[in-house]
Short mmCIF file of C-alpha atoms in Angstrom, two decimals:
data_model
loop_
_atom_site.label_atom_id
_atom_site.label_comp_id
_atom_site.label_asym_id
_atom_site.label_seq_id
_atom_site.Cartn_x
_atom_site.Cartn_y
_atom_site.Cartn_z
CA MET X 1 0.14 0.01 0.05
CA VAL X 2 2.72 2.43 0.92
CA SER X 3 4.72 1.79 -2.19
CA THR X 4 1.56 1.97 -4.65
CA SER X 5 0.09 5.18 -3.12
CA PRO X 6 2.87 7.75 -4.00
CA THR X 7 3.05 6.26 -7.72
CA SER X 8 -0.81 6.49 -8.24
CA SER X 9 -0.95 9.86 -6.52
CA SER X 10 1.97 11.02 -8.53
CA SER X 11 0.53 9.90 -11.90
CA THR X 12 -2.80 11.32 -10.82
CA PHE X 13 -1.04 14.62 -10.33
CA THR X 14 0.83 14.41 -13.66
CA ALA X 15 -2.49 13.66 -15.16
CA THR X 16 -4.23 16.68 -13.46
CA ALA X 17 -1.27 18.86 -14.40
CA LEU X 18 -1.51 17.92 -18.00
CA LEU X 19 -5.31 18.53 -17.92
CA VAL X 20 -4.84 21.94 -16.18
CA GLY X 21 -2.28 22.73 -18.82
CA MET X 22 -4.37 21.76 -21.90
CA ALA X 23 -7.43 23.45 -20.31
CA LEU X 24 -5.14 26.74 -19.57
CA ALA X 25 -4.08 26.71 -23.11
CA LEU X 26 -7.48 26.24 -24.49
CA SER X 27 -9.09 28.92 -22.16
CA CYS X 28 -6.31 31.38 -23.25
CA SER X 29 -7.06 30.99 -26.73
CA LYS X 30 -10.74 31.16 -25.96
CA LYS X 31 -10.08 34.45 -24.00
CA VAL X 32 -8.28 36.07 -26.87
CA GLU X 33 -11.11 35.14 -29.16
CA GLN X 34 -13.74 36.56 -26.69
CA ARG X 35 -11.74 39.55 -26.29
CA ARG X 36 -11.35 40.09 -30.01
CA ARG X 37 -15.01 39.67 -30.57
CA SER X 38 -16.06 42.11 -27.76
CA TYR X 39 -13.53 44.59 -29.23
CA ALA X 40 -14.87 43.99 -32.66
CA ARG X 41 -18.41 44.69 -31.26
CA THR X 42 -17.59 47.82 -29.39
CA ALA X 43 -15.58 49.29 -32.37
CA GLU X 44 -18.69 48.54 -34.52
CA LYS X 45 -21.17 50.30 -31.94
CA ASN X 46 -18.94 53.26 -31.29
CA ASN X 47 -17.28 53.61 -34.53
CA LEU X 48 -13.83 53.27 -32.64
CA CYS X 49 -10.52 51.72 -33.91
CA GLU X 50 -9.61 48.98 -31.54
CA ARG X 51 -6.69 46.63 -31.11
CA PHE X 52 -8.48 43.91 -33.42
CA ALA X 53 -9.89 46.00 -36.03
CA ALA X 54 -9.30 45.05 -39.42
CA PRO X 55 -5.99 46.36 -40.92
CA ARG X 56 -6.40 49.45 -42.96
CA ARG X 57 -6.48 48.91 -46.77
CA TYR X 58 -4.67 51.38 -49.36
CA GLY X 59 -4.60 51.14 -53.05
CA ALA X 60 -2.72 53.44 -55.48
CA ALA X 61 -1.78 53.78 -58.91
CA ILE X 62 0.79 55.27 -61.03
CA ARG X 63 1.76 54.89 -64.66
CA LEU X 64 5.10 53.05 -65.73
CA HIS X 65 7.35 54.75 -68.28
CA PRO X 66 6.94 52.65 -71.38
CA GLU X 67 10.63 51.89 -71.59
CA ALA X 68 11.14 51.18 -67.84
CA TYR X 69 9.56 47.74 -67.48
CA ARG X 70 12.89 45.88 -67.18
CA ARG X 71 14.56 48.44 -65.07
CA TYR X 72 11.42 48.53 -62.73
CA ARG X 73 11.18 44.97 -62.37
CA ASP X 74 15.15 44.61 -61.88
CA LEU X 75 14.87 47.13 -58.97
CA HIS X 76 12.10 45.50 -57.29
CA ASP X 77 13.37 41.96 -57.74
CA ASN X 78 16.02 43.26 -55.29
CA VAL X 79 14.38 45.79 -52.94
CA TRP X 80 17.09 47.06 -50.55
CA ASP X 81 16.79 45.67 -46.94
CA GLN X 82 16.65 49.13 -45.33
CA VAL X 83 13.65 50.04 -47.44
CA LEU X 84 11.70 47.06 -46.33
CA ASN X 85 12.77 47.54 -42.78
CA ARG X 86 11.72 51.12 -42.59
CA MET X 87 8.04 49.98 -44.21
CA ARG X 88 7.89 47.22 -41.65
CA ARG X 89 8.54 49.70 -38.66
CA SER X 90 5.96 52.11 -40.17
CA HIS X 91 3.40 49.07 -39.69
CA ILE X 92 3.03 48.39 -43.37
CA ARG X 93 2.03 44.82 -44.11
CA ASN X 94 1.28 42.65 -47.40
CA PHE X 95 2.65 45.46 -49.72
CA THR X 96 2.11 44.20 -53.30
CA ILE X 97 2.79 45.92 -56.52
CA TYR X 98 1.18 44.60 -59.75
CA TYR X 99 1.63 45.83 -63.33
CA HIS X 100 -1.31 46.05 -65.76
CA GLU X 101 0.08 45.81 -69.37
CA GLU X 102 -2.85 47.30 -71.36
CA THR X 103 -2.75 50.56 -69.46
CA GLN X 104 0.84 50.34 -68.42
CA THR X 105 -0.22 51.01 -65.03
CA LEU X 106 1.37 50.05 -61.79
CA PHE X 107 -1.25 49.30 -58.99
CA GLN X 108 -0.11 48.94 -55.41
CA HIS X 109 -1.96 47.42 -52.42
CA PHE X 110 -0.86 47.54 -48.72
CA GLU X 111 -2.32 47.04 -45.13
CA TRP X 112 -1.40 49.34 -42.24
CA ILE X 113 -1.55 48.05 -38.65
CA GLY X 114 -0.35 50.98 -36.79
CA HIS X 115 -3.73 51.23 -34.74
CA TRP X 116 -3.16 47.96 -33.44
CA ARG X 117 -1.92 49.27 -30.07
CA PRO X 118 -3.93 50.15 -26.66
CA GLY X 119 -5.14 53.44 -26.44
CA VAL X 120 -5.97 54.29 -29.90
CA HIS X 121 -9.96 54.95 -29.87
CA THR X 122 -10.87 57.29 -32.49
CA ARG X 123 -10.31 57.68 -36.31
CA ALA X 124 -8.50 61.05 -35.62
CA GLN X 125 -5.99 59.31 -33.36
CA GLU X 126 -5.48 56.71 -35.96
CA ALA X 127 -5.00 59.40 -38.78
CA THR X 128 -2.26 61.02 -36.82
CA LEU X 129 -0.49 57.73 -36.20
CA PHE X 130 -0.77 56.87 -39.93
CA ARG X 131 0.67 60.42 -41.21
CA ALA X 132 3.57 60.10 -38.66
CA ASP X 133 4.31 56.42 -39.88
CA MET X 134 4.24 57.75 -43.69
CA GLN X 135 6.25 60.86 -42.85
CA ALA X 136 8.87 58.52 -41.05
CA ILE X 137 9.22 56.80 -44.47
CA ALA X 138 9.49 60.05 -46.29
CA ASP X 139 12.05 61.31 -44.02
CA ASP X 140 14.36 58.09 -44.30
CA PRO X 141 17.54 59.03 -46.27
CA VAL X 142 17.79 55.23 -47.64
CA THR X 143 14.22 55.38 -48.77
CA LYS X 144 14.80 58.72 -50.15
CA ARG X 145 17.59 57.30 -52.36
CA TRP X 146 15.50 54.11 -53.36
CA TRP X 147 12.65 56.37 -54.60
CA LYS X 148 15.31 58.34 -56.73
CA GLU X 149 15.92 55.06 -58.53
CA CYS X 150 12.41 54.30 -58.89
CA GLU X 151 10.85 57.74 -59.84
CA PRO X 152 12.33 58.05 -63.21
CA CYS X 153 10.36 54.84 -64.30
CA GLN X 154 7.05 56.24 -63.13
CA ILE X 155 4.76 59.01 -64.50
CA PRO X 156 2.00 60.26 -61.99
CA PHE X 157 -1.58 60.57 -63.15
CA ARG X 158 -2.07 63.67 -61.57
CA ASP X 159 0.38 66.67 -62.21
CA PRO X 160 3.02 64.86 -63.93
CA GLN X 161 5.40 67.90 -63.35
CA GLN X 162 4.98 67.69 -59.53
CA THR X 163 8.15 67.62 -57.40
CA PRO X 164 8.83 63.95 -56.70
CA PRO X 165 8.78 62.48 -53.04
CA SER X 166 12.54 61.91 -53.03
CA ALA X 167 12.88 65.64 -53.38
CA GLY X 168 10.35 66.32 -50.65
CA GLY X 169 7.48 66.55 -52.93
CA GLN X 170 4.19 66.35 -51.01
CA GLY X 171 1.51 65.81 -54.04
CA GLU X 172 -0.08 62.74 -55.00
CA TRP X 173 2.82 60.73 -56.77
CA TRP X 174 0.94 57.65 -56.71
CA THR X 175 -2.90 58.42 -57.10
CA PRO X 176 -4.98 57.07 -54.18
CA LEU X 177 -7.76 54.53 -55.25
CA GLU X 178 -11.14 54.17 -53.65
CA CYS X 179 -11.98 50.89 -51.91
CA VAL X 180 -15.26 49.81 -53.71
CA ASN X 181 -15.54 46.42 -52.04
CA HIS X 182 -13.96 44.14 -49.37
CA CYS X 183 -15.27 40.58 -48.69
CA GLY X 184 -14.25 40.65 -45.02
CA LEU X 185 -12.13 37.63 -43.82
CA TRP X 186 -9.26 40.09 -43.34
CA PRO X 187 -5.72 39.23 -41.96
CA THR X 188 -5.61 39.18 -38.05
CA ALA X 189 -1.75 38.15 -38.15
CA TYR X 190 1.25 38.52 -40.22
CA SER X 191 4.51 36.50 -40.87
CA GLN X 192 7.73 38.19 -39.60
CA GLN X 193 9.63 37.53 -42.86
CA ASP X 194 10.72 40.40 -45.02
CA ARG X 195 10.93 38.23 -48.12
CA ASP X 196 8.37 35.81 -49.50
CA PRO X 197 10.38 32.60 -50.36
CA ASP X 198 7.73 31.93 -53.02
CA PHE X 199 8.15 35.43 -54.69
CA VAL X 200 9.17 34.64 -58.30
CA LYS X 201 11.58 37.09 -59.82
CA ARG X 202 11.04 38.37 -63.37
CA ASN X 203 8.45 35.88 -64.44
CA LYS X 204 4.68 35.56 -64.56
CA ALA X 205 4.20 32.37 -62.32
CA ASP X 206 2.13 34.44 -59.83
CA VAL X 207 -0.65 34.76 -62.51
CA ALA X 208 0.02 31.31 -64.11
CA TYR X 209 -3.15 29.66 -62.43
CA LEU X 210 -5.78 32.32 -63.58
CA MET R 1 1.30 18.05 11.03
CA VAL R 2 -1.44 16.16 9.66
CA SER R 3 -3.61 19.07 8.79
CA THR R 4 -0.76 21.31 7.16
CA SER R 5 0.80 18.58 5.07
CA PRO R 6 -2.13 18.06 2.64
CA THR R 7 -2.55 21.92 2.22
CA SER R 8 0.89 22.39 1.36
CA SER R 9 1.32 19.48 -0.81
CA SER R 10 -1.91 20.46 -2.69
CA SER R 11 -0.78 23.90 -3.06
CA THR R 12 2.61 22.73 -4.46
CA PHE R 13 0.69 20.54 -6.85
CA THR R 14 -1.45 23.47 -7.92
CA ALA R 15 1.85 25.64 -8.55
CA THR R 16 3.42 22.62 -10.42
CA ALA R 17 0.11 22.03 -12.55
CA LEU R 18 0.06 25.84 -13.43
CA LEU R 19 3.81 25.81 -14.30
CA VAL R 20 3.36 22.70 -16.19
CA GLY R 21 0.34 24.31 -18.20
CA MET R 22 2.19 27.42 -18.89
CA ALA R 23 5.25 25.43 -20.16
CA LEU R 24 2.89 23.52 -22.27
CA ALA R 25 1.13 26.30 -23.79
CA LEU R 26 4.63 27.98 -24.45
CA SER R 27 6.23 24.73 -25.96
CA CYS R 28 3.08 24.34 -28.02
CA SER R 29 3.48 27.93 -29.53
CA LYS R 30 7.18 27.26 -29.86
CA LYS R 31 6.61 24.03 -31.66
CA VAL R 32 4.20 25.43 -33.97
CA GLU R 33 6.76 28.29 -35.02
CA GLN R 34 9.55 25.68 -35.41
CA ARG R 35 7.38 23.60 -37.58
CA ARG R 36 6.44 26.40 -39.57
CA ARG R 37 10.03 27.51 -39.97
CA SER R 38 11.06 24.12 -40.84
CA TYR R 39 8.27 23.90 -43.47
CA ALA R 40 9.23 27.26 -44.94
CA ARG R 41 12.83 26.01 -45.27
CA THR R 42 11.89 22.75 -46.70
CA ALA R 43 9.50 24.48 -49.24
CA GLU R 44 12.24 27.06 -50.17
CA LYS R 45 14.88 24.30 -50.66
CA ASN R 46 12.48 21.92 -52.77
CA ASN R 47 10.14 24.37 -54.33
CA LEU R 48 7.29 22.82 -52.50
CA CYS R 49 4.02 24.28 -51.38
CA GLU R 50 3.60 23.50 -47.59
CA ARG R 51 1.08 24.14 -44.98
CA PHE R 52 2.53 27.30 -43.89
CA ALA R 53 3.58 28.73 -47.26
CA ALA R 54 2.39 32.26 -48.07
CA PRO R 55 -1.18 32.88 -49.18
CA ARG R 56 -1.01 33.08 -52.97
CA ARG R 57 -1.85 36.56 -54.25
CA TYR R 58 -3.87 37.59 -57.33
CA GLY R 59 -4.28 40.82 -58.92
CA ALA R 60 -6.78 41.56 -61.99
CA ALA R 61 -8.10 44.66 -63.71
CA ILE R 62 -11.30 45.43 -65.69
CA ARG R 63 -12.67 48.70 -66.89
CA LEU R 64 -15.79 50.30 -65.30
CA HIS R 65 -18.37 51.34 -67.93
CA PRO R 66 -18.33 55.15 -67.79
CA GLU R 67 -22.00 55.46 -66.50
CA ALA R 68 -21.94 52.63 -64.12
CA TYR R 69 -20.10 53.98 -61.22
CA ARG R 70 -23.21 54.40 -59.14
CA ARG R 71 -24.82 51.08 -60.06
CA TYR R 72 -21.52 49.27 -59.22
CA ARG R 73 -21.06 50.71 -55.98
CA ASP R 74 -24.62 50.15 -55.01
CA LEU R 75 -24.25 46.48 -55.99
CA HIS R 76 -20.90 46.12 -53.97
CA ASP R 77 -22.07 48.07 -50.94
CA ASN R 78 -24.56 45.12 -50.58
CA VAL R 79 -22.81 41.87 -51.91
CA TRP R 80 -24.93 38.91 -51.56
CA ASP R 81 -24.15 36.62 -48.51
CA GLN R 82 -24.19 33.52 -50.57
CA VAL R 83 -21.65 35.03 -52.99
CA LEU R 84 -19.38 35.87 -50.04
CA ASN R 85 -20.13 32.40 -48.54
CA ARG R 86 -19.04 30.67 -51.95
CA MET R 87 -15.75 32.62 -52.13
CA ARG R 88 -14.94 31.66 -48.48
CA ARG R 89 -15.33 28.01 -49.36
CA SER R 90 -13.19 28.44 -52.14
CA HIS R 91 -10.56 29.72 -49.98
CA ILE R 92 -10.49 33.29 -51.05
CA ARG R 93 -9.47 35.75 -48.41
CA ASN R 94 -9.00 39.54 -48.21
CA PHE R 95 -10.67 40.19 -51.42
CA THR R 96 -10.59 44.03 -52.25
CA ILE R 97 -11.64 45.98 -55.20
CA TYR R 98 -10.43 49.40 -56.02
CA TYR R 99 -11.55 52.04 -58.31
CA HIS R 100 -9.11 54.15 -60.49
CA GLU R 101 -10.94 57.44 -61.61
CA GLU R 102 -8.44 58.50 -64.26
CA THR R 103 -8.47 55.08 -66.24
CA GLN R 104 -11.93 54.22 -65.22
CA THR R 105 -10.32 50.88 -64.09
CA LEU R 106 -11.39 48.48 -61.31
CA PHE R 107 -8.57 46.57 -59.70
CA GLN R 108 -8.80 43.36 -57.68
CA HIS R 109 -6.73 42.01 -55.17
CA PHE R 110 -7.16 38.74 -53.28
CA GLU R 111 -5.45 35.98 -51.41
CA TRP R 112 -6.08 32.17 -51.77
CA ILE R 113 -5.33 29.69 -49.07
CA GLY R 114 -6.53 26.42 -50.53
CA HIS R 115 -2.96 24.99 -50.30
CA TRP R 116 -2.98 25.40 -46.61
CA ARG R 117 -3.81 21.65 -46.09
CA PRO R 118 -1.79 18.57 -45.48
CA GLY R 119 -0.43 16.68 -48.28
CA VAL R 120 -0.14 19.49 -50.96
CA HIS R 121 3.57 19.34 -51.85
CA THR R 122 3.89 20.71 -55.43
CA ARG R 123 2.90 23.60 -57.59
CA ALA R 124 0.89 21.11 -59.79
CA GLN R 125 -1.06 19.79 -56.82
CA GLU R 126 -1.89 23.51 -55.85
CA ALA R 127 -2.87 24.49 -59.20
CA THR R 128 -5.24 21.59 -59.44
CA LEU R 129 -6.84 22.77 -56.04
CA PHE R 130 -6.95 26.40 -57.33
CA ARG R 131 -8.74 25.37 -60.52
CA ALA R 132 -11.30 23.28 -58.71
CA ASP R 133 -11.96 26.14 -56.20
CA MET R 134 -12.43 28.59 -58.93
CA GLN R 135 -14.74 26.45 -60.94
CA ALA R 136 -16.96 25.83 -57.84
CA ILE R 137 -17.53 29.54 -57.93
CA ALA R 138 -18.16 29.59 -61.59
CA ASP R 139 -20.64 26.83 -61.26
CA ASP R 140 -22.57 28.42 -58.33
CA PRO R 141 -26.02 29.60 -59.46
CA VAL R 142 -26.13 32.33 -57.19
CA THR R 143 -22.67 33.68 -58.17
CA LYS R 144 -23.76 33.37 -61.80
CA ARG R 145 -26.91 35.57 -61.14
CA TRP R 146 -24.71 37.97 -59.03
CA TRP R 147 -22.13 38.01 -62.06
CA LYS R 148 -25.20 38.88 -64.38
CA GLU R 149 -25.85 41.86 -62.38
CA CYS R 150 -22.30 43.04 -62.41
CA GLU R 151 -21.26 42.18 -65.92
CA PRO R 152 -23.17 45.21 -67.76
CA CYS R 153 -20.97 47.64 -65.52
CA GLN R 154 -17.81 46.14 -66.85
CA ILE R 155 -15.81 46.15 -70.31
CA PRO R 156 -13.00 43.63 -70.43
CA PHE R 157 -9.72 44.93 -71.62
CA ARG R 158 -9.07 41.79 -73.83
CA ASP R 159 -11.64 40.80 -76.16
CA PRO R 160 -14.73 42.92 -75.02
CA GLN R 161 -16.93 40.86 -77.18
CA GLN R 162 -16.14 37.52 -75.25
CA THR R 163 -18.81 35.47 -73.84
CA PRO R 164 -19.33 36.85 -70.13
CA PRO R 165 -18.54 34.29 -67.32
CA SER R 166 -22.17 34.23 -66.10
CA ALA R 167 -22.92 32.63 -69.37
CA GLY R 168 -20.22 30.00 -69.13
CA GLY R 169 -17.49 32.02 -70.87
CA GLN R 170 -13.95 30.99 -70.24
CA GLY R 171 -12.00 33.87 -71.51
CA GLU R 172 -10.10 36.52 -69.51
CA TRP R 173 -13.05 38.50 -68.31
CA TRP R 174 -10.90 40.18 -65.64
CA THR R 175 -7.31 40.65 -67.06
CA PRO R 176 -4.63 38.99 -64.61
CA LEU R 177 -2.15 41.35 -63.46
CA GLU R 178 1.67 40.50 -63.06
CA CYS R 179 2.95 40.73 -59.48
CA VAL R 180 6.20 42.95 -59.61
CA ASN R 181 6.77 43.21 -55.93
CA HIS R 182 6.15 41.77 -52.66
CA CYS R 183 7.38 43.00 -49.33
CA GLY R 184 7.04 39.90 -47.40
CA LEU R 185 5.21 40.10 -44.02
CA TRP R 186 2.24 38.16 -45.46
CA PRO R 187 -0.98 37.04 -43.56
CA THR R 188 -0.67 33.90 -41.62
CA ALA R 189 -4.20 34.09 -40.28
CA TYR R 190 -7.66 35.54 -41.25
CA SER R 191 -10.78 36.77 -39.39
CA GLN R 192 -13.86 34.66 -39.72
CA GLN R 193 -16.15 37.57 -40.32
CA ASP R 194 -17.70 38.06 -43.87
CA ARG R 195 -18.14 41.88 -43.46
CA ASP R 196 -15.56 44.26 -42.15
CA PRO R 197 -17.67 46.40 -39.79
CA ASP R 198 -15.10 49.47 -40.87
CA PHE R 199 -15.86 49.22 -44.43
CA VAL R 200 -17.55 52.46 -45.32
CA LYS R 201 -20.31 52.37 -48.04
CA ARG R 202 -20.32 54.99 -50.67
CA ASN R 203 -17.65 57.28 -49.57
CA LYS R 204 -13.91 57.83 -49.78
CA ALA R 205 -13.10 57.32 -46.07
CA ASP R 206 -10.75 54.38 -46.87
CA VAL R 207 -8.36 56.84 -48.78
CA ALA R 208 -8.78 59.90 -46.52
CA TYR R 209 -5.33 59.47 -44.95
CA LEU R 210 -3.33 59.21 -48.09
#
């Protein structure tokens, strides 16, 4: 009796510990989901921006110079590390550029998650954060040098003679687009890797299935 | 002695159980991350598609009929539930449509995660899944009715006289775009909500910060 009792009690406790552990892990993820839902509901009711609001979406367009296709692709197959790093620190995620041959237009889509922090409650607070994040990119010397490489490839739709961003221009170099539809099912988490290992340089594999 | 011993031993066990629970939760998340990384490395080495590969990205463009702006926005402010549901079941996420005024062009961006399942190892397997997912949308009678509403608003860039998808056309109604750049930092999880509570109907709030 004396020898079996500790064994059985220790195995009981191991089992209990495991159960508690699993319950804890489960309740953690449940609580996070409950919190997210409650935030989403509050945000919806009060038109607030909360920690778990959807990322903000931005689309923009610019014309590609007819002879600059190869140069532009070469540049973007090897985007400088510091440029990506500055974008990441300015809370830009999922940044994608597409090219439309017929209209020689570049189309960009990105998401911004700078409002994913406590204490951001209004659209005005969010807009201030967004502007600061964008300004930090515009003020970055490496990004300015990067833009200086890209700008000769681009022709803005509005006011083509405007001062380019690399020279401190504040005009609409890329034309902002209007978001006319979103299906929901937005990203709630992002990878930490700066480069997508599947991104295929200089070929059309990304559209091959369509 | 008899009365203190069970208390102290039970509190010790509670503490142990909690610690084990926390360690378990931590090791779980660590293991998932390790698995994701190892998958990513394998995928990179062998050019395989694995469970945690980035979502596939698709961009496409079509011209909006000059007089159809209001109609198109009205339609997309109230997309039918069944249409969204069919897209979700076909593993489409983060589907967004933008409108560019100058060229009267609609741009669409979406992500596809149909390869996020075990046993999908090659691009060929993935392409088969993608085609099946798209075909399920094209075969859906409600989606066909939805397309019939939208198509009169659209003018395809290539072959404008082609049979529209609602009538079984297999041409390029939307022109696929070439992805020329991606910053990494791709989505690794998505919300389950079909509608973004922050999506603003019929105004330009989404571009107000740019």
